XYZ file of C-alpha atoms in Angstrom:
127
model
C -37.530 -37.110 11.451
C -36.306 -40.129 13.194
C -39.433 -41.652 13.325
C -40.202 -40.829 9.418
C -36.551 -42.771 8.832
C -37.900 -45.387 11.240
C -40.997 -45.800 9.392
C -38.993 -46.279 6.063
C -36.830 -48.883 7.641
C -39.317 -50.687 9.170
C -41.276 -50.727 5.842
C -38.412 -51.886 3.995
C -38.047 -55.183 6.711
C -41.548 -55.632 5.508
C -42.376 -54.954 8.898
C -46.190 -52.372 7.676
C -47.795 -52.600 10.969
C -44.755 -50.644 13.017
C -44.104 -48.690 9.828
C -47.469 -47.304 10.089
C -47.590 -46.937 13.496
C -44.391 -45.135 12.975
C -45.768 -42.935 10.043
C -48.729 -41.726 12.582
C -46.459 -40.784 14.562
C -44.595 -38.568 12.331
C -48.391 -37.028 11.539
C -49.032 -36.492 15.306
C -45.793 -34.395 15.883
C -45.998 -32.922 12.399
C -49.372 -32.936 10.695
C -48.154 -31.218 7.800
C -46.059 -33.641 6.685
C -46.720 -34.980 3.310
C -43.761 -37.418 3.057
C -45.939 -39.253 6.239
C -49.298 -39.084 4.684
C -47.923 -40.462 1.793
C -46.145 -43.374 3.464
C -49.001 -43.957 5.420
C -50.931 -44.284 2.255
C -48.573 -47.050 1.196
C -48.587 -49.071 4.530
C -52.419 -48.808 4.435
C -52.206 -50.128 0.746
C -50.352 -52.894 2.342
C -53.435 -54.038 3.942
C -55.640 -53.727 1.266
C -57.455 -50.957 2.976
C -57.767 -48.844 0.027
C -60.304 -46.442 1.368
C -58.043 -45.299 4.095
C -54.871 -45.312 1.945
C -56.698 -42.489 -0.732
C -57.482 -41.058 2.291
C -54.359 -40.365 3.713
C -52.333 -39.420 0.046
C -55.446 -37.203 0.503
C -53.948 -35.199 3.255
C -51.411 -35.458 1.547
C -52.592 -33.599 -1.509
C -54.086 -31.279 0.579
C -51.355 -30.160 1.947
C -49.305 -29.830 -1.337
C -51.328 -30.032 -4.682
C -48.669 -31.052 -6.763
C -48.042 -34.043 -4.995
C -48.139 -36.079 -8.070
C -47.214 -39.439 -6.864
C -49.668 -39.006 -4.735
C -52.431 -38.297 -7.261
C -51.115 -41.201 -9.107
C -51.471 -43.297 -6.025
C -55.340 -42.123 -5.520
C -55.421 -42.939 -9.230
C -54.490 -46.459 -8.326
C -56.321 -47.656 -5.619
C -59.631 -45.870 -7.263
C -58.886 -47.863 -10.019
C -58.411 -51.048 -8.317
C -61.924 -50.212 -6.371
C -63.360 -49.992 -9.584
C -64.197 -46.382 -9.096
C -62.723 -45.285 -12.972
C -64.504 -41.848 -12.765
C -62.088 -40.926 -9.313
C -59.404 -42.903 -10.901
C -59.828 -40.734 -14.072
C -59.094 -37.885 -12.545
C -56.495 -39.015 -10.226
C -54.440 -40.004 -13.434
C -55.335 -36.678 -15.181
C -54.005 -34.971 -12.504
C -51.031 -36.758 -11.571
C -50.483 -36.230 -15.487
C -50.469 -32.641 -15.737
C -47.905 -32.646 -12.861
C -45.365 -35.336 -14.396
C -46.446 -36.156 -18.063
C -43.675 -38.627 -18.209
C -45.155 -41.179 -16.179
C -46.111 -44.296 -18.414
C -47.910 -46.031 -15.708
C -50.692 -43.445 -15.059
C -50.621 -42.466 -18.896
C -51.265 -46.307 -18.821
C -53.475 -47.304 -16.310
C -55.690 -43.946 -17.054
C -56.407 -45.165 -20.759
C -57.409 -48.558 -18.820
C -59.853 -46.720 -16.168
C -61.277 -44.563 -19.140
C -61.875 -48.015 -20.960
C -63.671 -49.273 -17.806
C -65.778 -46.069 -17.233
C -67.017 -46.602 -21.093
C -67.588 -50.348 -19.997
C -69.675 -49.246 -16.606
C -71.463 -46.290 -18.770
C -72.548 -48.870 -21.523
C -73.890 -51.462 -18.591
C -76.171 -49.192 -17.045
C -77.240 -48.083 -20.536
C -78.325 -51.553 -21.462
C -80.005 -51.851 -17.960
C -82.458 -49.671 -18.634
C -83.367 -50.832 -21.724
């Protein structure tokens, strides 16, 4: 745990590089912990390395489904990608866990708007 704390504190001292070195190391001595995944996720983020971050909150959800900020993280950075179809479903599922939260209630309407968008631009395409 005192590397998981580390990691936090480091983080917080906007300090991402130790924090995520710190967060793998939490994963090597524990590789069931979601809390690290999940942080790692957010130092990755950091970065801009979006790919790796929805991997990670991946692990995470693997290890515990109902990880729902999770989901709502994968939601995010698939979003951001401009993948709406994963980001879709990220939101839905982060939803069904916490239906409270406005931002992917919010940013889920946005990535179903920008599926419709993508859908109607391949449409015309092949026209």
């Amino acid at each position: 745990m005192a590397w998981y704390t580390l990691g936090v504190g480091l983080s917080a001292l906007n300090d991402h590089e130790k924090a995520l070195d710190a967060f793998n190391q939490v994963i090597q001595l524990d590789p069931f912990s979601t809390e690290a995944y999940y942080k790692k996720g957010c130092e990755l983020l950091y970065f801009k390395k979006r790919e790796e971050a929805i991997m990670a909150w991946r692990e995470a959800i693997g290890i515990d489904p109902d990880y729902y900020q999770a989901w709502h993280r994968i939601g995010m950075a698939s979003f951001e990608l401009g993948n709406f179809e994963d980001a879709v479903d990220a939101f839905d599922r982060s939803l069904a866990l916490d239906p409270t939260n406005p931002d992917s209630v919010y940013y889920r309407d946005l990535a179903k708007q920008g599926l419709e968008m993508s859908k109607k631009k391949k449409s015309s395409k092949k026209k």
